[in-house]
Coordinates of C-alpha atoms and ligand atoms in Angstrom, one line a residue:
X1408 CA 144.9 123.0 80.6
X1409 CA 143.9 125.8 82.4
X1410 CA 143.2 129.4 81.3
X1411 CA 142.1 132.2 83.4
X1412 CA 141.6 135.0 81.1
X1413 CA 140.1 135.9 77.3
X1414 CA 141.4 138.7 75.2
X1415 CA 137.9 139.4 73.4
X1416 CA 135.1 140.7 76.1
X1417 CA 131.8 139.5 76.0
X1418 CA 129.1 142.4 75.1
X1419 CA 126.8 144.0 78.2
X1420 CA 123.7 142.1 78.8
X1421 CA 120.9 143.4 78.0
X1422 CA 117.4 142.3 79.4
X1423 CA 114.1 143.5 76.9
X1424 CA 110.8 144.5 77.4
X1425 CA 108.0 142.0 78.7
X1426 CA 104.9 142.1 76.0
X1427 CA 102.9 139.8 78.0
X1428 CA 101.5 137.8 74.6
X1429 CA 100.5 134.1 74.9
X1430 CA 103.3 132.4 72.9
X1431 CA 101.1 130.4 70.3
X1432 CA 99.5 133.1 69.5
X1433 CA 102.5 135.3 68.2
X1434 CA 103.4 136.3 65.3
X1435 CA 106.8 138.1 64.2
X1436 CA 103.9 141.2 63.2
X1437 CA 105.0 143.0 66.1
X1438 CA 108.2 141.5 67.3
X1439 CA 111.0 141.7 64.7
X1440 CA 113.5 138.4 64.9
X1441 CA 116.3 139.1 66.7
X1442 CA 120.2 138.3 65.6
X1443 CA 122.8 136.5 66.8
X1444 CA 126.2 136.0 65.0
X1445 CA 128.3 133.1 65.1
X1446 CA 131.8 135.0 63.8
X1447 CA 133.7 131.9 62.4
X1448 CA 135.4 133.4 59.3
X1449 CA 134.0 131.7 56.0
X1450 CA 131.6 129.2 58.4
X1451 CA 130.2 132.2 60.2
X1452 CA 126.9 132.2 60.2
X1453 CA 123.6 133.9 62.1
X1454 CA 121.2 132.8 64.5
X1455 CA 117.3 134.2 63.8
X1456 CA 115.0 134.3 67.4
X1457 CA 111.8 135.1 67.4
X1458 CA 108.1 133.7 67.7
X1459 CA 106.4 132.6 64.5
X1460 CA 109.4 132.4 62.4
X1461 CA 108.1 128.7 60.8
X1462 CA 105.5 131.2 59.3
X1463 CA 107.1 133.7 57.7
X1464 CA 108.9 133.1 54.3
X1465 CA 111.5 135.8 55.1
X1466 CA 112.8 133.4 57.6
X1467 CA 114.5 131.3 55.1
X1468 CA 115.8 133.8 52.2
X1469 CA 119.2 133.7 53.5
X1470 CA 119.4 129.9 53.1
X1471 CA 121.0 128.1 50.3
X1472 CA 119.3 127.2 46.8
X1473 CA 119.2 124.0 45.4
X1474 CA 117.3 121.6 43.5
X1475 CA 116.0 119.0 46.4
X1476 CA 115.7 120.0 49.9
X1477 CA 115.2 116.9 53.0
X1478 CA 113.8 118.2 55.8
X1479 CA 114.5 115.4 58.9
X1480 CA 112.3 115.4 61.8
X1481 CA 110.8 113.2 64.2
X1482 CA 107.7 111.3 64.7
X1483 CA 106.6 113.5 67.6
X1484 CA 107.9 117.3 66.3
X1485 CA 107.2 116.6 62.5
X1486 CA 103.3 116.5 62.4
X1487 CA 103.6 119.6 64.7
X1488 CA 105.7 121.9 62.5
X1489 CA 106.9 120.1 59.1
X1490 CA 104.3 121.2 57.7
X1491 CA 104.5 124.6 58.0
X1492 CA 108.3 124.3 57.4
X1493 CA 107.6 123.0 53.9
X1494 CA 104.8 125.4 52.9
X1495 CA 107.7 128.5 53.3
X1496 CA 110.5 126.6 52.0
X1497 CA 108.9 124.8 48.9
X1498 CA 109.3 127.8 46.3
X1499 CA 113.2 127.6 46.8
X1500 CA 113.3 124.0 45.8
X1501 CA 112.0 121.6 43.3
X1502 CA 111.6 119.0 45.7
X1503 CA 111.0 118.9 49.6
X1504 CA 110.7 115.6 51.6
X1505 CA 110.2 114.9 54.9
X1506 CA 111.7 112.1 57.0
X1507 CA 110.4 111.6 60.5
X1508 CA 112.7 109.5 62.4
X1509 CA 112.0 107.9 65.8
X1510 CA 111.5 110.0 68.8
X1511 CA 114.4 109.4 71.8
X1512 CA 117.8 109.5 72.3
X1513 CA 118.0 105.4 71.8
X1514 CA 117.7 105.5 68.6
X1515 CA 120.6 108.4 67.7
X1516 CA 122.6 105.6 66.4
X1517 CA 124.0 104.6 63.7
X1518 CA 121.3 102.3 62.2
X1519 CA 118.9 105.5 62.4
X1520 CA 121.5 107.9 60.8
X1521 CA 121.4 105.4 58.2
X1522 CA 117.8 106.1 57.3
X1523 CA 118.6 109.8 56.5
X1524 CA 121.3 108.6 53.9
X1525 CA 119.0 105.8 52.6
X1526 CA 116.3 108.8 51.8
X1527 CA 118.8 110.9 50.8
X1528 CA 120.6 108.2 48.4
X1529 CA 116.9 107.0 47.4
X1530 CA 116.2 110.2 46.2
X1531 CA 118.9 110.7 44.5
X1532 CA 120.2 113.9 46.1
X1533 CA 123.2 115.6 44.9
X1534 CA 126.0 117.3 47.1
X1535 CA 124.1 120.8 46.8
X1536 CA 121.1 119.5 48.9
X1537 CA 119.9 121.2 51.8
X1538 CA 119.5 119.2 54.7
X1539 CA 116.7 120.8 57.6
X1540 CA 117.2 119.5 61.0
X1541 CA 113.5 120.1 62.4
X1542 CA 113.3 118.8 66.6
X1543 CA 115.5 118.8 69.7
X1544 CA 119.0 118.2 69.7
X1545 CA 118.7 114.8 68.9
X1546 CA 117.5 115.4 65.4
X1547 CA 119.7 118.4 65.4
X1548 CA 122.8 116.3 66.3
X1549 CA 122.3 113.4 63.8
X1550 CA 121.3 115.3 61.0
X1551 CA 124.2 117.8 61.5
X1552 CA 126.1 114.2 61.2
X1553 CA 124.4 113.4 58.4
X1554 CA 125.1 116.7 56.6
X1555 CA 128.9 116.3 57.6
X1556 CA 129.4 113.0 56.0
X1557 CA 126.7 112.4 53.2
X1558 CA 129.1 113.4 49.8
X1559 CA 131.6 114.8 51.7
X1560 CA 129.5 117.7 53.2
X1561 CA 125.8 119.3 52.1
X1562 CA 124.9 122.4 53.9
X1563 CA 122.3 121.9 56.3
X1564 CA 119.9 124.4 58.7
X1565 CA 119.3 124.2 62.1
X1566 CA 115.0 124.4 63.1
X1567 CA 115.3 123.7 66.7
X1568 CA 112.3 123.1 69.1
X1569 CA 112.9 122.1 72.2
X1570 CA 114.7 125.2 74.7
X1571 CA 117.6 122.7 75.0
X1572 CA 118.3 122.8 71.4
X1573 CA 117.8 126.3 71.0
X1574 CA 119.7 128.1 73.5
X1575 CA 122.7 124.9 73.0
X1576 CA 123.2 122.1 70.8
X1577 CA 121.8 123.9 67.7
X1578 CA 124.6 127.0 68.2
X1579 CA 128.6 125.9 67.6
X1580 CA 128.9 123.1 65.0
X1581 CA 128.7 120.0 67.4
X1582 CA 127.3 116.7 65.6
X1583 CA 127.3 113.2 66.7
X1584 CA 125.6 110.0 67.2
X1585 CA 126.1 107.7 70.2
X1586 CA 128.3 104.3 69.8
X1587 CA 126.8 101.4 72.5
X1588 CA 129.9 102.0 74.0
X1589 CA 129.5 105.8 74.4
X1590 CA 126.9 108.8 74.0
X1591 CA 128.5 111.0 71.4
X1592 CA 131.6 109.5 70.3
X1593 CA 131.2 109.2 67.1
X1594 CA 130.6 112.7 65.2
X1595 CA 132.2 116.0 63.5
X1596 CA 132.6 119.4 63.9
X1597 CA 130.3 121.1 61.0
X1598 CA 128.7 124.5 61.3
X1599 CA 124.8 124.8 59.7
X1600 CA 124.2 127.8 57.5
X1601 CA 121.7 129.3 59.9
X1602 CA 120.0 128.5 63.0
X1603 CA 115.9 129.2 63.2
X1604 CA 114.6 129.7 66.8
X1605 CA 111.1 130.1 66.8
X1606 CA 110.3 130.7 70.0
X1607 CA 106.2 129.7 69.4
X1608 CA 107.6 126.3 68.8
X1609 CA 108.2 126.1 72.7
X1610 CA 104.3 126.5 73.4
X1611 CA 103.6 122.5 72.9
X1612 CA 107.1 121.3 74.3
X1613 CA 106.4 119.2 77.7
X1614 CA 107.6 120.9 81.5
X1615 CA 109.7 118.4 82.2
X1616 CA 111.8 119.0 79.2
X1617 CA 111.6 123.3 79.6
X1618 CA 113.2 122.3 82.9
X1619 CA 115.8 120.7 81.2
X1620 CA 116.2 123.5 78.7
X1621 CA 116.5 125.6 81.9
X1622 CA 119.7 123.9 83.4
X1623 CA 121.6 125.3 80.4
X1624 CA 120.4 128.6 80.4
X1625 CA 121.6 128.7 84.0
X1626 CA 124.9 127.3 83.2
X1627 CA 125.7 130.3 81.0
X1628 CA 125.4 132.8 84.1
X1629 CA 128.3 131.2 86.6
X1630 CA 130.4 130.8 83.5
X1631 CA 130.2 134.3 81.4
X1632 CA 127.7 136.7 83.2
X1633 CA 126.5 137.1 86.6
X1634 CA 124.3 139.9 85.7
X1635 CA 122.8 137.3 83.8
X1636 CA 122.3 135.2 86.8
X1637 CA 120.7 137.8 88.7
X1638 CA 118.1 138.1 85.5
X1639 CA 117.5 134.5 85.4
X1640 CA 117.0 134.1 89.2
X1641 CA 114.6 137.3 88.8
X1642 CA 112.5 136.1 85.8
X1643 CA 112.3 132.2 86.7
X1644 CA 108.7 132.5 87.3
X1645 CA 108.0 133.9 83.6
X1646 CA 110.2 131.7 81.9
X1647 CA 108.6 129.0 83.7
X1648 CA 105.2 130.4 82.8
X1649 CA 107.1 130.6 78.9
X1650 CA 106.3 134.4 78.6
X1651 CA 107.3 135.1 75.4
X1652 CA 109.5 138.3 76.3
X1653 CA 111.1 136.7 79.1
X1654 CA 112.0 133.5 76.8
X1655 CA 113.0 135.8 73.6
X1656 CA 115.8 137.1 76.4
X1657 CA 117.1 133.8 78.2
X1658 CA 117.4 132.4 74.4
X1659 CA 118.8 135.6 72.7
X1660 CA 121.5 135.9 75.8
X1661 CA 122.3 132.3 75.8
X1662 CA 123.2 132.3 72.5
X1663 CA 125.4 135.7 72.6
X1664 CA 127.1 133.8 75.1
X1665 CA 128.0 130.1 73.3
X1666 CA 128.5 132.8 69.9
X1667 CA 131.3 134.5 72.4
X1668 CA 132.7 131.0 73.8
X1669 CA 132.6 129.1 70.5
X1670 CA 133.9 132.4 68.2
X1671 CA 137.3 132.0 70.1
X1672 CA 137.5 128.3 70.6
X1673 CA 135.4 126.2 68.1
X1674 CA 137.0 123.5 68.3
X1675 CA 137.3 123.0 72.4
X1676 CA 141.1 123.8 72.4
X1677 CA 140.6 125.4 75.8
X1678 CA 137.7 128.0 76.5
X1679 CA 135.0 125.9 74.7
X1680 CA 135.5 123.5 77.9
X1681 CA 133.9 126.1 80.0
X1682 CA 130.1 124.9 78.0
X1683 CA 130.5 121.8 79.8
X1684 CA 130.1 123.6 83.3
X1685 CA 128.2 120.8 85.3
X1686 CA 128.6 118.3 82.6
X1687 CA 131.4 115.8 84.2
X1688 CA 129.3 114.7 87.1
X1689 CA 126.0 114.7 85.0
X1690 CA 127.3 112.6 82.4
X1691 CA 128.1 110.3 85.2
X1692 CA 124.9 110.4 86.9
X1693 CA 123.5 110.0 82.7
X1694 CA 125.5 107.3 82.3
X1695 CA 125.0 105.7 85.5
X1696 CA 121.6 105.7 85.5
X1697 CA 121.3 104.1 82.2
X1698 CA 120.4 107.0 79.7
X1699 CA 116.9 108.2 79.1
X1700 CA 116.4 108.1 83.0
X1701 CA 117.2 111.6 83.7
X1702 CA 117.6 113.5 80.9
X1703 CA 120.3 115.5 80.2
X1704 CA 119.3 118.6 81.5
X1705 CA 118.5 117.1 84.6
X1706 CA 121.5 115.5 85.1
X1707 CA 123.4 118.7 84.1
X1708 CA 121.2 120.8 86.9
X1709 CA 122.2 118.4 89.8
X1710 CA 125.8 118.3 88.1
X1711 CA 126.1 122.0 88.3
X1712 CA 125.5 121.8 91.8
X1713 CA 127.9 119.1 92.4
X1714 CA 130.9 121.4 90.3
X1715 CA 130.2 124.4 92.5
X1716 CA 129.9 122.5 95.9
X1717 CA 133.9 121.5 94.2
X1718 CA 134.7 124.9 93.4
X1719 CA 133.8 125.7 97.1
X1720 CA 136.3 123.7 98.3
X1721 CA 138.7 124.4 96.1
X1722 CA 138.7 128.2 97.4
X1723 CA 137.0 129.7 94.1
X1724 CA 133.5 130.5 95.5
X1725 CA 131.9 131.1 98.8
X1726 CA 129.5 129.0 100.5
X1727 CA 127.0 131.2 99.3
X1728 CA 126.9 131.0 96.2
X1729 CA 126.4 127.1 96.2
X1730 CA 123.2 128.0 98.1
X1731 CA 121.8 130.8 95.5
X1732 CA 123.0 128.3 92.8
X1733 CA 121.2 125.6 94.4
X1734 CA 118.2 127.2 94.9
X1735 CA 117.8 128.3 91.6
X1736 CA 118.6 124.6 90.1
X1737 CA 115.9 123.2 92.1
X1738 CA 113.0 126.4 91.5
X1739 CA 113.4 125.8 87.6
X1740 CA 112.1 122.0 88.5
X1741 CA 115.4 120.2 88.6
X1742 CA 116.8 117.8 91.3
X1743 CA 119.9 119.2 93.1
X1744 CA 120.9 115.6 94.9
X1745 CA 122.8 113.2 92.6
X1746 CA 121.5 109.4 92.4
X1747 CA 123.5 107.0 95.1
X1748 CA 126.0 105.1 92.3
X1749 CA 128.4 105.0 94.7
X1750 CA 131.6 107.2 94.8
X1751 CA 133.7 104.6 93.0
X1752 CA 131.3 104.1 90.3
X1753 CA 130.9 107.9 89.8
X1754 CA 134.7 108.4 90.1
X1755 CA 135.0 105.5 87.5
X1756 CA 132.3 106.7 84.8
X1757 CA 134.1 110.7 85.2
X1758 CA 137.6 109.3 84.2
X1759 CA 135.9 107.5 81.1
X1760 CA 134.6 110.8 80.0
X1761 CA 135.2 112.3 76.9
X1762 CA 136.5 115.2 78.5
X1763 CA 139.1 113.2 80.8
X1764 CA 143.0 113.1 79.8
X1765 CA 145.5 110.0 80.9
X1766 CA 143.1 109.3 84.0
X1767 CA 142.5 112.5 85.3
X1768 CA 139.3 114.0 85.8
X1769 CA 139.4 117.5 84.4
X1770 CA 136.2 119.6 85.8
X1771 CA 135.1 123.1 84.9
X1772 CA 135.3 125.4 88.3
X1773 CA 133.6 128.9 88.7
X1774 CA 136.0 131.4 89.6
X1775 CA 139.4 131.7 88.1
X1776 CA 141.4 131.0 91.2
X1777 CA 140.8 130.6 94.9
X1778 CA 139.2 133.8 96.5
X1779 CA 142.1 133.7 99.3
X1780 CA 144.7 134.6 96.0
X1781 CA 142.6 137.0 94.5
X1782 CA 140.2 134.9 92.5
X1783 CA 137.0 137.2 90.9
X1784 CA 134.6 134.5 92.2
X1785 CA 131.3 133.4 90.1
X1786 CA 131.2 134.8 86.4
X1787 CA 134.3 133.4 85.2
X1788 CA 135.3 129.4 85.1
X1789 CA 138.2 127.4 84.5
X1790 CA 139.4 124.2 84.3
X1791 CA 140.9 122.3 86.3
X1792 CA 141.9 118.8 88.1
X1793 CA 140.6 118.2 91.8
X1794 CA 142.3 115.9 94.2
X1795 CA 140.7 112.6 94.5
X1796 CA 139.9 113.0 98.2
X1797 CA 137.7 116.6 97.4
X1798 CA 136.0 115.0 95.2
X1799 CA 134.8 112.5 97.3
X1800 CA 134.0 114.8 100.1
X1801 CA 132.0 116.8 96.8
X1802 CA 129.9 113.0 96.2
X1803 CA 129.3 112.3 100.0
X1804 CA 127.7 116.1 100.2
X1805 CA 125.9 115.8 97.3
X1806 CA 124.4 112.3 96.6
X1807 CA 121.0 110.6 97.8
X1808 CA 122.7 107.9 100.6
X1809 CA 119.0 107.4 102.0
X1810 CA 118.4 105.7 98.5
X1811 CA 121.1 102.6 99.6
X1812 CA 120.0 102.0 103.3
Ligands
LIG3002 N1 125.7 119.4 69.8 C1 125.8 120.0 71.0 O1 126.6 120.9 71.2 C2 124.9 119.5 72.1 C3 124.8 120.2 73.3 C4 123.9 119.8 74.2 C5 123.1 118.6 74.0 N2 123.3 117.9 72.8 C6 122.5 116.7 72.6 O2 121.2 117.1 72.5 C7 120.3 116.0 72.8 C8 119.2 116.5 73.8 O3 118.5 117.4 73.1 P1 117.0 117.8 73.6 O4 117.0 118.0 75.1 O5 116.5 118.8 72.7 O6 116.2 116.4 73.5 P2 115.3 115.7 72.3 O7 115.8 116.1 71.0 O8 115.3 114.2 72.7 O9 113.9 116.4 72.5 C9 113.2 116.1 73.7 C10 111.8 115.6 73.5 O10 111.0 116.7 73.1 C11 110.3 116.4 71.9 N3 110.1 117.7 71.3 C12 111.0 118.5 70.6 N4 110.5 119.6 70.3 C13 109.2 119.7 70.7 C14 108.2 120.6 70.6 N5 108.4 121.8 70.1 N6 107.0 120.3 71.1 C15 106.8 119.0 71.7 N7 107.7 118.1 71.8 C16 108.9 118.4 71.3 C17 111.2 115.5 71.2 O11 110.5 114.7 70.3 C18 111.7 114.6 72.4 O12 110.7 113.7 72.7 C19 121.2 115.0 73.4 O13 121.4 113.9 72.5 C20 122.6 115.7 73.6 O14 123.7 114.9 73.5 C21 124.2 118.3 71.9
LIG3003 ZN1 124.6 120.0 78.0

């Protein structure tokens, strides 16, 4: 399917000040959390940003009551912040555990997701427990899972920690666990109560993976907001240098952006498929790598390049604009040349994508139509099927050949 237009517009972007304060060292004292809602009827639902929101018990009033309270985590993230998670939720519940699970995406499987309804089953917790997914996405994804399925459905509350997770996988109800025969096909649609970005919790997250973070925070500007863009490419240096203003922005906007995508389509009918900007060819580079070699954001930031070196072909941008794109990519640390899989392997791994229908690759474009006819250029995206032989020409532009020889 493709669509080209969206009745509801997307509010003005609006940059903030710069304080200049060393991120571990805020407080919300001066800075008050900022708001973003997720409008979804009865599941809507708001998204707090802000630093040193773990430490302030005003945080959590909004969240739901109950008896017991499971608070799942990882081995690396939990003796960081589950601490300080349970001293400000404990007076709402009788009884707060904490289950750290093992760190990596390897182990968001099935026999780990079991673990959460072993502790939950163990400790006998009814169908009004609050579940607290405390990490990166892939506590965030699981334990959404979890929260889908144990009883039928317990409300859970999204703590995310790495950029990743805040400014994406936390935000539209997506939960899921990988099968061995592929990453994220087994999960739910199921909206958390609240999302908590505390924007301190970035401080001790390692470069590689703010890089990551990064690629999606880019991705939102070719899609929804080139004003945006022009910010990001301005302010790279601070967010890189995780100023606190600079990140409070890129967050805040990133999630006004998925709210606007994922309030009109939330359950990827047809604009939702916009998110996945850059996400056909890095799944394939993901996948064949073997997972865990780039990580996702990595694979997304090379991807993104790939998809706009397409939507230069196809007519919809200029030349250009794959430069600035590129450019940008590779100054937030990411690579912008694609592994040498080979073109049939990467043509092979894109048609066994989620995403693809009867055999044909579907891929998210920037601009709505070729320039030639019209087309607004970079801002807007669409999908949309490529010919075969464009896609090639895409690969053979954009993949490391040296690598074979
Ligand atoms: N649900 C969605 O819509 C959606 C969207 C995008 C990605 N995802 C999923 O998200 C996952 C990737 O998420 P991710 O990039 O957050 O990876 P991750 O959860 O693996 O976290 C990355 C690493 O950072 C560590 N970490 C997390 N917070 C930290 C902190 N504050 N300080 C120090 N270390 C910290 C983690 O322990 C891990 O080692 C993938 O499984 C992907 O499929 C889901
Ligand atoms: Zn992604």
């Amino acid at each position: 399917m493709t669509f080209t237009s969206t009745p509801i517009a997307l509010t003005p972007f609006q940059p903030g000040d710069t304080t200049g304060q060393p991120l571990a060292a805020q407080s919300t004292g001066g800075m008050p959390p900022q708001t973003v809602h997720i409008d979804l009827g009865d599941r809507s639902y708001p998204i707090l940003i802000g630093p040193g929101l773990l430490d302030d018990a005003a945080t959590f009033a909004a969240c739901p009551k109950a008896a017991q309270a499971l608070i799942v985590t990882n081995v690396t993230v939990g003796p960081l912040y589950a601490q300080r998670l349970v001293n400000k939720i404990s007076q709402r519940y009788k009884q707060v555990d904490v289950l750290a699970l093992p760190d990596g995406e390897a182990y968001k499987d099935q026999a780990t997701l079991n673990l959460i309804y072993d502790r939950l089953l163990g400790s006998t917790a009814d169908r009004k427990t609050v579940l607290y997914a405390l990490g990166g996405g892939v506590v965030g994804d699981m334990t959404g899972f979890a929260a889908a399925c144990y009883m039928r459905g317990v409300p859970f509350v999204q703590v995310p920690t790495t950029l990743l997770s805040q400014v994406d996988s936390s935000v539209g109800g997506k939960t899921a666990i990988n099968h061995p025969l592929g990453k994220n096909m087994i999960g739910a649609f199921y909206q958390p109560q609240q999302v908590v970005c505390d924007l301190s919790a970035l401080s001790t997250l390692p470069d590689r993976e703010l890089s990551a973070g990064l690629a999606e925070v880019i991705k939102y500007g070719p899609i929804a907001d080139m004003v945006f863009f022009d910010w990001i490419e301005t302010h790279l240096p601070a967010l890189m240098a995780r100023d606190p203003q600079a990140l409070a922005t890129a967050v805040r906007r990133s999630c006004e952006i998925k709210a606007w995508v994922v309030g009109q389509d939330e359950k990827e009918g047809g604009i939702r498929a916009i998110l996945n900007f850059g996400h056909t060819f890095g799944h394939a580079i993901e996948a064949g790598l073997g997972y865990g070699e780039w990580l996702h954001g990595e694979a997304v930031g090379c991807g993104m390049v790939m998809a706009a070196r397409l939507s230069q072909r196809m007519g919809h941008v200029d030349d250009a604009f794959v430069q600035r794109l590129t450019r940008l990519v590779q100054a937030a640390g990411l690579p912008v040349v694609g592994p040498d899989l080979g073109a049939d392997r990467y043509l092979q791994l894109m048609r066994g994508d989620k995403k693809s229908e009867g055999g044909d690759i579907k891929f998210v474009l920037i601009g709505d139509a070729p320039l030639a006819s019209g087309g607004q250029g970079p801002g807007v995206a669409v999908t949309a099927k490529a010919p075969e032989a464009v896609v090639r020409e895409v690969l053979a532009a954009s993949i490391d050949s040296s690598a074979r020889n």
